[in-house]
Amino acid sequence: MKILTVVGTRPQFIKAAVLSRAIADFNKSSSNRINEIIVHTGQHYDKNMSDIFFEELQIPKPHINLAIGSGSHAEQTGNMMIALEKIYLKEKPDLVLVYGDTNSTLAGALTASKLHIPIAHVEAGLRSFNPNMPEEINRVVTDRISSLLFCPTDTAIEILKQEGIPNKRYNCKVIKSGDVMLDSALFYDKQTTGSWLKRHNLKKDQYILATVHRAESTDFTEKTNNIIKALDKISKECLKVVWPIHPRTKAKITQNNELQKLLEKSNIDIIEPIGYLDMLCAEKNSRLIITDSGGLQKEAFFHKKLCVTIRTETEWSELIELGWNKIAGLEQENIIYAVKQMLSTSSEKLPYPDLYGNGNAGAIIVKELANLGSN
Ligand code: UD1
Ligand code: UDP
């Protein structure tokens, strides 16, 4: 069976590492081999947004890199589709595998659907119910045209059910796989060392880790301004804030004199994006996580850390219901208030159910892929 995996962004490299390893394990014990071809769209291309993950996580090097790079949504997605179509026609995969909700996900899925190639979607059924989020459009469309929908949680299964998926008219199957990000965190956690802490002269529980990259946080000067001011105040009044800055956020701030000055005179520790092993180390030694990242909200929970989400909603609503995560919005005072509340909350008594499976999502997914191949 030939599977063509489409990836392009940082979180997708991490998710794909889980599946590539599960496929290799499957091939050791099965005569029904899965041959995986990895196509990197080039959506992320800086060394510390791309190569570092392939090197560190020992993911097979992409067979093809389309080097599409940055652009407007239509330009980026369209260019990916044009390039992917040629590859699909040449490689003739039995299935296209896509992850999450980025423009690379949408391009990979749409191109496959037009060529009648079945699609497997890992991280199906997630919704923010915010139609202005580019990721929401990408998810809804990808779920609607996928044949195999791998859901990380019961909530995701329920959301799909409410949207009429699965449905007798469409030949698709919904599977609760658990979350591949949990597989990943469990697997790589053993490989982390404390060297990141030492290099940054930080001590366990003595800093707050922050990341910000969403369009909603970076495309509006006023919102970015609120976030910088809030993080600065938190860093002065509560605990040092360490912020590995996403290139999108850095570019937006650099292009705006006022924001640039605000950041320069702030008390926030700005660092370049870090590798995944360092990130796991940074997360598990932090006192609290402040983020608008989907991945970090869950990784906070995996490490039993409280999280403040600087967004107006989240796809990972179960973490809000359980008290591990708090939605702060994007206003300065509300962010500071939520952080102070979380810093005075003890997480010890919070429920800790296995929301995201037990770390074998990769194996569950590969088994289903192989079943499809043998039908
Ligand atoms: C993308 C995804 C988002 C995901 C995030 C993970 C979409 C619509 N968004 O957002 O869902 O959460 O990846 O990190 O697909 N840039 C660089 N170097 C890079 C990559 C990006 O400088 O290697 C800068 C460029 O200025 C670029 C900007 O970041 O224009 C945005 O990059 P893009 O890939 O379009 O979106 P992300 O914000 O990274
Ligand atoms: N990550 C990383 N280094 C960083 C920031 C994030 O390795 O400097 C990892 C993080 O641990 C998580 C994933 O990247 O596994 C999340 O990616 P991101 O926040 O860019 O995207 P999202 O999850 O919001 O789509």
Coordinates of C-alpha atoms and ligand atoms in Angstrom, one line a residue:
M1 CA 0.0 0.0 0.0
K2 CA 1.3 3.4 -0.9
I3 CA 0.5 6.4 1.4
L4 CA 1.4 9.9 0.6
T5 CA 1.8 12.2 3.6
V6 CA 1.5 15.9 3.2
V7 CA 3.1 18.1 5.9
G8 CA 4.3 21.7 5.9
T9 CA 4.3 23.3 9.3
R10 CA 6.0 22.8 12.7
P11 CA 3.2 20.9 14.5
Q12 CA 2.7 18.7 11.5
F13 CA 6.3 17.5 11.5
I14 CA 5.9 16.5 15.2
K15 CA 2.6 14.6 14.4
A16 CA 4.0 13.0 11.3
A17 CA 7.0 11.6 13.3
V18 CA 4.5 9.5 15.4
L19 CA 3.0 8.0 12.3
S20 CA 6.3 7.4 10.5
R21 CA 7.5 5.5 13.5
A22 CA 4.2 3.5 13.8
I23 CA 4.4 2.6 10.1
A24 CA 8.0 1.4 10.5
D25 CA 6.9 -0.8 13.5
F26 CA 4.0 -2.1 11.5
N27 CA 6.2 -3.0 8.5
K28 CA 8.5 -5.1 10.8
S29 CA 5.7 -7.5 11.7
S30 CA 3.5 -7.5 8.6
S31 CA 3.8 -8.8 5.0
N32 CA 1.2 -6.1 4.0
R33 CA 3.9 -3.3 3.8
I34 CA 3.0 0.3 3.9
N35 CA 5.2 2.5 1.8
E36 CA 5.1 6.1 3.0
I37 CA 6.1 9.0 0.8
I38 CA 6.5 12.3 2.7
V39 CA 5.9 15.5 0.8
H40 CA 6.8 18.8 2.6
T41 CA 4.9 21.8 1.1
G42 CA 7.6 24.2 2.4
Q43 CA 5.0 26.3 4.3
H44 CA 7.5 26.5 7.1
Y45 CA 11.1 26.8 6.0
D46 CA 13.3 28.5 8.6
K47 CA 15.8 26.0 10.0
N48 CA 14.3 26.2 13.5
M49 CA 10.7 25.9 12.1
S50 CA 11.5 22.9 9.9
D51 CA 14.9 21.1 9.5
I52 CA 15.4 21.0 13.3
F53 CA 12.4 18.7 13.7
F54 CA 13.4 16.3 11.0
E55 CA 16.9 16.0 12.5
E56 CA 15.9 15.9 16.2
L57 CA 12.8 13.6 15.9
Q58 CA 14.5 11.3 13.3
I59 CA 11.7 11.7 10.9
P60 CA 12.5 10.2 7.5
K61 CA 13.6 13.2 5.3
P62 CA 10.8 14.4 3.0
H63 CA 11.1 12.7 -0.3
I64 CA 9.9 15.9 -2.0
N65 CA 10.0 19.5 -0.8
L66 CA 7.7 21.8 -2.8
A67 CA 9.3 24.9 -1.3
I68 CA 6.1 26.9 -1.6
G69 CA 7.0 29.3 1.3
S70 CA 4.8 32.1 2.6
G71 CA 2.0 34.0 0.8
S72 CA -1.6 35.0 1.0
H73 CA -4.0 32.2 1.7
A74 CA -5.1 31.8 -1.9
E75 CA -1.6 32.1 -3.3
Q76 CA -0.1 29.7 -0.8
T77 CA -2.9 27.1 -1.0
G78 CA -3.2 27.4 -4.8
N79 CA 0.5 27.0 -5.4
M80 CA 0.6 23.9 -3.1
M81 CA -2.4 22.4 -5.0
I82 CA -0.8 22.9 -8.4
A83 CA 2.5 21.3 -7.3
L84 CA 0.7 18.4 -5.3
E85 CA -1.5 17.5 -8.3
K86 CA 1.6 16.7 -10.4
I87 CA 3.0 14.6 -7.6
Y88 CA -0.2 12.7 -7.0
L89 CA -0.5 11.9 -10.7
K90 CA 3.1 10.6 -10.8
E91 CA 3.1 8.7 -7.5
K92 CA -0.5 7.4 -7.7
P93 CA -0.9 6.9 -3.9
D94 CA -3.6 4.7 -2.5
L95 CA -4.3 7.2 0.2
V96 CA -3.3 10.8 1.1
L97 CA -2.6 11.4 4.8
V98 CA -3.1 14.9 6.2
Y99 CA -2.8 16.4 9.7
G100 CA -4.6 19.2 11.5
D101 CA -5.9 22.4 10.0
T102 CA -3.3 24.4 8.1
N103 CA -3.2 25.5 4.5
S104 CA -1.0 22.5 3.8
T105 CA -3.8 20.2 5.2
L106 CA -6.4 21.9 3.0
A107 CA -4.2 21.8 -0.2
G108 CA -3.3 18.1 0.4
A109 CA -6.9 17.1 0.9
L110 CA -8.6 19.2 -1.8
T111 CA -6.1 18.0 -4.4
A112 CA -6.6 14.4 -3.5
S113 CA -10.4 14.7 -3.5
K114 CA -10.4 16.0 -7.1
L115 CA -8.3 13.0 -8.2
H116 CA -10.6 10.6 -6.2
I117 CA -7.8 9.6 -3.9
P118 CA -9.1 8.6 -0.4
I119 CA -8.0 11.0 2.4
A120 CA -7.1 10.2 6.0
H121 CA -7.4 13.1 8.3
V122 CA -5.6 13.0 11.6
E123 CA -7.1 15.4 14.2
A124 CA -10.6 15.3 12.7
G125 CA -13.6 16.8 14.4
L126 CA -12.0 19.8 16.1
R127 CA -13.9 23.0 15.9
S128 CA -13.5 26.5 17.4
F129 CA -16.9 27.6 15.8
N130 CA -15.1 30.8 14.8
P131 CA -15.7 31.1 11.1
N132 CA -13.1 33.9 10.8
M133 CA -10.3 31.6 11.7
P134 CA -8.5 30.3 8.6
E135 CA -7.9 27.0 10.4
E136 CA -11.7 26.5 11.0
I137 CA -12.4 26.6 7.2
N138 CA -9.5 24.2 6.6
R139 CA -10.8 21.7 9.2
V140 CA -14.4 21.8 8.1
V141 CA -13.6 21.2 4.4
T142 CA -11.0 18.5 5.1
D143 CA -13.3 16.6 7.4
R144 CA -16.1 16.8 4.9
I145 CA -14.0 15.2 2.1
S146 CA -12.0 12.7 4.1
S147 CA -12.6 8.9 4.0
L148 CA -10.9 8.1 7.4
L149 CA -11.5 10.6 10.1
F150 CA -9.2 10.1 13.1
C151 CA -10.5 11.9 16.2
P152 CA -8.4 12.7 19.2
T153 CA -11.2 12.9 21.7
D154 CA -14.9 12.0 22.4
T155 CA -15.8 15.7 21.9
A156 CA -14.5 15.6 18.4
I157 CA -16.5 12.4 17.6
E158 CA -19.6 14.2 19.0
I159 CA -19.0 17.3 16.9
L160 CA -18.8 15.3 13.7
K161 CA -22.0 13.4 14.7
Q162 CA -23.8 16.8 15.0
E163 CA -22.5 17.7 11.6
G164 CA -24.0 14.4 10.2
I165 CA -20.6 12.6 9.8
P166 CA -20.5 9.7 9.3
N167 CA -23.4 9.7 6.9
K168 CA -24.7 6.8 4.8
R169 CA -24.4 8.9 1.6
Y170 CA -20.7 9.5 2.1
N171 CA -18.3 6.6 2.3
C172 CA -16.4 7.6 5.4
K173 CA -15.4 6.1 8.7
V174 CA -14.9 8.0 12.0
I175 CA -12.4 6.5 14.4
K176 CA -11.4 7.6 17.9
S177 CA -7.7 7.2 17.8
G178 CA -6.6 9.4 20.7
D179 CA -4.2 12.2 20.1
V180 CA -0.8 11.6 18.3
M181 CA 0.6 14.6 20.3
L182 CA 0.3 12.5 23.5
D183 CA 2.2 9.6 21.8
S184 CA 4.8 12.1 20.8
A185 CA 5.1 13.8 24.2
L186 CA 5.4 10.4 26.0
F187 CA 8.0 9.1 23.5
Y188 CA 10.3 12.1 23.3
D189 CA 10.0 13.1 27.0
K190 CA 12.5 10.3 27.7
Q191 CA 15.0 12.1 25.4
T192 CA 14.8 15.5 27.0
T193 CA 17.6 16.8 29.2
G194 CA 17.6 19.8 31.5
S195 CA 20.2 21.5 29.3
W196 CA 17.7 24.1 28.0
L197 CA 17.0 25.3 31.6
K198 CA 20.8 25.6 32.3
R199 CA 21.4 27.4 29.0
H200 CA 18.8 30.0 29.9
N201 CA 19.7 30.2 33.5
L202 CA 16.2 29.2 34.6
K203 CA 15.0 27.2 37.5
K204 CA 12.0 24.8 37.7
D205 CA 8.7 26.7 38.5
Q206 CA 10.4 30.0 38.4
Y207 CA 9.2 31.2 35.0
I208 CA 6.1 31.3 32.8
L209 CA 6.4 30.0 29.2
A210 CA 4.5 32.0 26.5
T211 CA 3.9 31.5 22.8
V212 CA 1.8 33.6 20.4
H213 CA 1.3 33.2 16.7
R214 CA -2.4 33.2 15.7
A215 CA -3.6 35.6 13.0
E216 CA -6.1 36.9 15.6
S217 CA -3.2 37.8 17.9
T218 CA -0.8 39.1 15.3
D219 CA -2.8 40.7 12.5
F220 CA -4.3 43.5 14.7
T221 CA -1.8 46.0 16.2
E222 CA -4.1 46.7 19.1
K223 CA -4.2 43.0 20.1
T224 CA -0.5 42.5 19.8
N225 CA 0.0 45.6 21.8
N226 CA -2.4 44.3 24.5
I227 CA -0.5 40.9 24.6
I228 CA 3.0 42.5 24.9
K229 CA 1.8 44.9 27.6
A230 CA 0.1 42.1 29.5
L231 CA 3.2 39.8 29.3
D232 CA 5.5 42.6 30.4
K233 CA 3.3 43.4 33.4
I234 CA 3.1 39.7 34.3
S235 CA 6.9 39.4 34.0
K236 CA 7.4 42.4 36.3
E237 CA 4.7 41.6 38.9
C238 CA 4.4 37.8 38.9
L239 CA 7.1 35.7 37.3
K240 CA 9.6 36.0 34.5
V241 CA 8.0 35.4 31.1
V242 CA 10.0 33.5 28.5
W243 CA 8.7 33.8 25.0
P244 CA 10.1 31.7 22.1
I245 CA 8.8 34.0 19.3
H246 CA 7.2 32.6 16.2
P247 CA 8.6 34.2 13.0
R248 CA 5.1 35.5 12.1
T249 CA 4.8 37.4 15.3
K250 CA 8.4 38.6 15.1
A251 CA 7.8 39.9 11.6
K252 CA 4.6 41.7 12.6
I253 CA 6.3 43.4 15.5
T254 CA 9.4 44.3 13.5
Q255 CA 7.3 46.0 10.9
N256 CA 5.7 48.2 13.5
N257 CA 7.9 50.8 15.3
E258 CA 5.7 51.2 18.2
L259 CA 5.3 47.5 18.9
Q260 CA 9.1 47.0 18.4
K261 CA 9.9 49.7 21.0
L262 CA 7.3 48.3 23.4
L263 CA 8.9 44.8 23.2
E264 CA 12.5 46.1 23.4
K265 CA 11.8 48.0 26.7
S266 CA 9.7 45.1 28.2
N267 CA 10.8 42.7 30.8
I268 CA 9.9 39.7 28.7
D269 CA 12.7 37.2 27.7
I270 CA 12.3 36.9 24.0
I271 CA 14.1 33.9 22.4
E272 CA 14.2 32.3 19.0
P273 CA 11.8 29.4 18.3
I274 CA 13.2 26.2 20.0
G275 CA 13.4 22.6 19.0
Y276 CA 10.8 20.1 20.3
L277 CA 13.0 18.4 22.9
D278 CA 13.9 21.8 24.4
M279 CA 10.2 22.8 24.2
L280 CA 9.1 19.7 26.2
C281 CA 11.8 20.6 28.8
A282 CA 10.6 24.3 28.8
E283 CA 7.0 23.2 29.3
K284 CA 7.5 20.7 32.0
N285 CA 9.7 23.0 34.1
S286 CA 7.5 26.1 33.8
R287 CA 5.1 27.3 36.5
L288 CA 2.4 28.2 33.9
I289 CA 1.9 28.3 30.2
I290 CA 0.3 31.3 28.4
T291 CA -0.4 30.6 24.7
D292 CA -2.7 30.8 21.7
S293 CA -1.2 27.5 20.3
G294 CA -3.4 24.4 20.0
G295 CA -0.4 22.1 20.7
L296 CA 0.8 23.9 23.8
Q297 CA -2.7 23.9 25.4
K298 CA -2.6 20.1 25.3
E299 CA 1.1 19.7 26.2
A300 CA 0.4 21.9 29.3
F301 CA -2.1 19.2 30.3
F302 CA 0.2 16.3 29.5
H303 CA 2.8 17.9 31.9
K304 CA 0.0 18.7 34.4
K305 CA 0.6 22.4 34.0
L306 CA -2.1 25.1 34.2
C307 CA -2.6 27.1 31.0
V308 CA -4.0 30.5 30.1
T309 CA -5.2 30.7 26.5
I310 CA -5.0 34.2 24.9
R311 CA -7.9 33.6 22.5
T312 CA -11.7 34.0 22.7
E313 CA -12.4 30.3 22.3
T314 CA -10.6 26.9 21.9
E315 CA -11.0 23.7 20.1
W316 CA -9.8 21.9 23.3
S317 CA -12.9 22.8 25.3
E318 CA -12.6 19.8 27.6
L319 CA -9.6 21.4 29.2
I320 CA -11.6 24.5 30.1
E321 CA -14.4 22.4 31.6
L322 CA -11.9 20.5 33.8
G323 CA -10.2 23.7 35.0
W324 CA -6.8 23.1 33.5
N325 CA -7.1 25.9 31.0
K326 CA -8.7 29.3 31.1
I327 CA -9.8 31.4 28.2
A328 CA -8.5 35.0 28.8
G329 CA -9.4 36.7 25.5
L330 CA -7.1 39.4 24.1
E331 CA -7.6 42.3 26.4
Q332 CA -4.6 43.3 28.6
E333 CA -6.5 43.4 31.9
N334 CA -8.3 40.1 31.3
I335 CA -5.0 38.3 30.4
I336 CA -3.3 39.6 33.6
Y337 CA -6.4 38.7 35.7
A338 CA -6.6 35.1 34.3
V339 CA -2.8 34.6 34.9
K340 CA -3.0 35.8 38.5
Q341 CA -6.0 33.5 39.1
M342 CA -4.2 30.5 37.6
L343 CA -1.0 31.3 39.6
S344 CA -3.1 31.1 42.8
T345 CA -4.9 27.9 41.8
S346 CA -3.6 24.5 42.9
S347 CA -3.8 21.9 40.1
E348 CA -3.4 18.9 42.5
K349 CA -7.1 18.4 43.0
L350 CA -8.1 18.9 39.4
P351 CA -9.5 15.8 37.7
Y352 CA -7.0 14.2 35.3
P353 CA -8.9 11.8 33.0
D354 CA -7.3 10.2 29.9
L355 CA -9.0 12.6 27.5
Y356 CA -6.5 12.0 24.7
G357 CA -6.1 8.2 24.8
N358 CA -3.1 6.4 26.3
G359 CA -0.3 7.1 23.8
N360 CA -1.0 4.5 21.2
A361 CA -2.9 6.7 18.7
G362 CA -0.2 6.1 16.1
A363 CA -0.6 2.3 16.2
I364 CA -4.5 2.6 16.0
I365 CA -4.2 4.8 13.0
V366 CA -1.8 2.6 11.1
K367 CA -3.9 -0.5 11.8
E368 CA -6.9 1.3 10.1
L369 CA -4.8 2.5 7.2
A370 CA -3.6 -1.0 6.6
N371 CA -7.2 -2.4 6.7
L372 CA -8.1 0.1 4.0
G373 CA -5.2 -1.2 1.9
S374 CA -6.2 -4.8 2.3
N375 CA -9.9 -4.2 1.2
Ligands
UD1_1 C1 0.5 28.2 10.3 C2 -0.9 27.6 10.3 C3 -1.4 27.6 11.8 C4 -0.5 26.8 12.6 C5 0.9 27.4 12.5 C6 1.9 26.5 13.3 C7 -2.3 28.2 8.4 C8 -3.4 29.1 7.8 N1 -1.8 28.5 9.6 O1 0.5 29.5 10.8 O2 -2.7 26.9 11.8 O3 -1.0 26.9 14.0 O4 1.3 27.4 11.2 O5 3.0 27.2 13.6 O6 -1.9 27.3 7.7 N2 7.4 32.6 8.6 C9 8.8 32.7 8.5 N3 9.5 31.5 8.5 C10 8.9 30.3 8.4 C11 7.5 30.2 8.5 C12 6.7 31.4 8.5 O7 9.4 33.7 8.6 O8 9.6 29.3 8.4 C13 6.6 33.9 8.7 C14 6.4 34.6 7.3 O9 6.4 35.9 7.6 C15 4.9 34.1 7.1 C16 4.3 34.0 8.4 O10 5.4 33.6 9.3 O11 4.3 35.0 6.2 C17 3.1 33.2 8.6 O12 3.5 31.8 8.2 P1 2.3 30.8 7.7 O13 2.9 29.5 7.5 O14 1.5 31.4 6.6 O15 1.3 30.8 8.9 P2 1.6 30.5 10.5 O16 1.3 31.8 11.2 O17 3.0 29.9 10.6
UDP2 N1 7.0 24.0 19.5 C1 8.4 23.9 19.4 N2 9.1 25.0 19.5 C2 8.6 26.2 19.7 C3 7.2 26.4 19.7 C4 6.4 25.2 19.6 O1 8.9 22.8 19.3 O2 9.4 27.2 19.8 C5 6.1 22.8 19.4 C6 5.2 22.6 20.5 O3 5.8 21.9 21.5 C7 4.0 21.9 19.9 C8 4.0 22.4 18.5 O4 5.3 23.0 18.2 O5 4.3 20.5 19.8 C9 3.0 23.5 18.4 O6 3.1 24.3 17.2 P1 2.5 25.7 17.0 O7 2.2 26.3 18.3 O8 3.3 26.4 16.1 O9 1.1 25.3 16.3 P2 -0.3 24.9 16.7 O10 -0.2 23.7 17.6 O11 -1.0 26.0 17.3 O12 -1.0 24.6 15.4

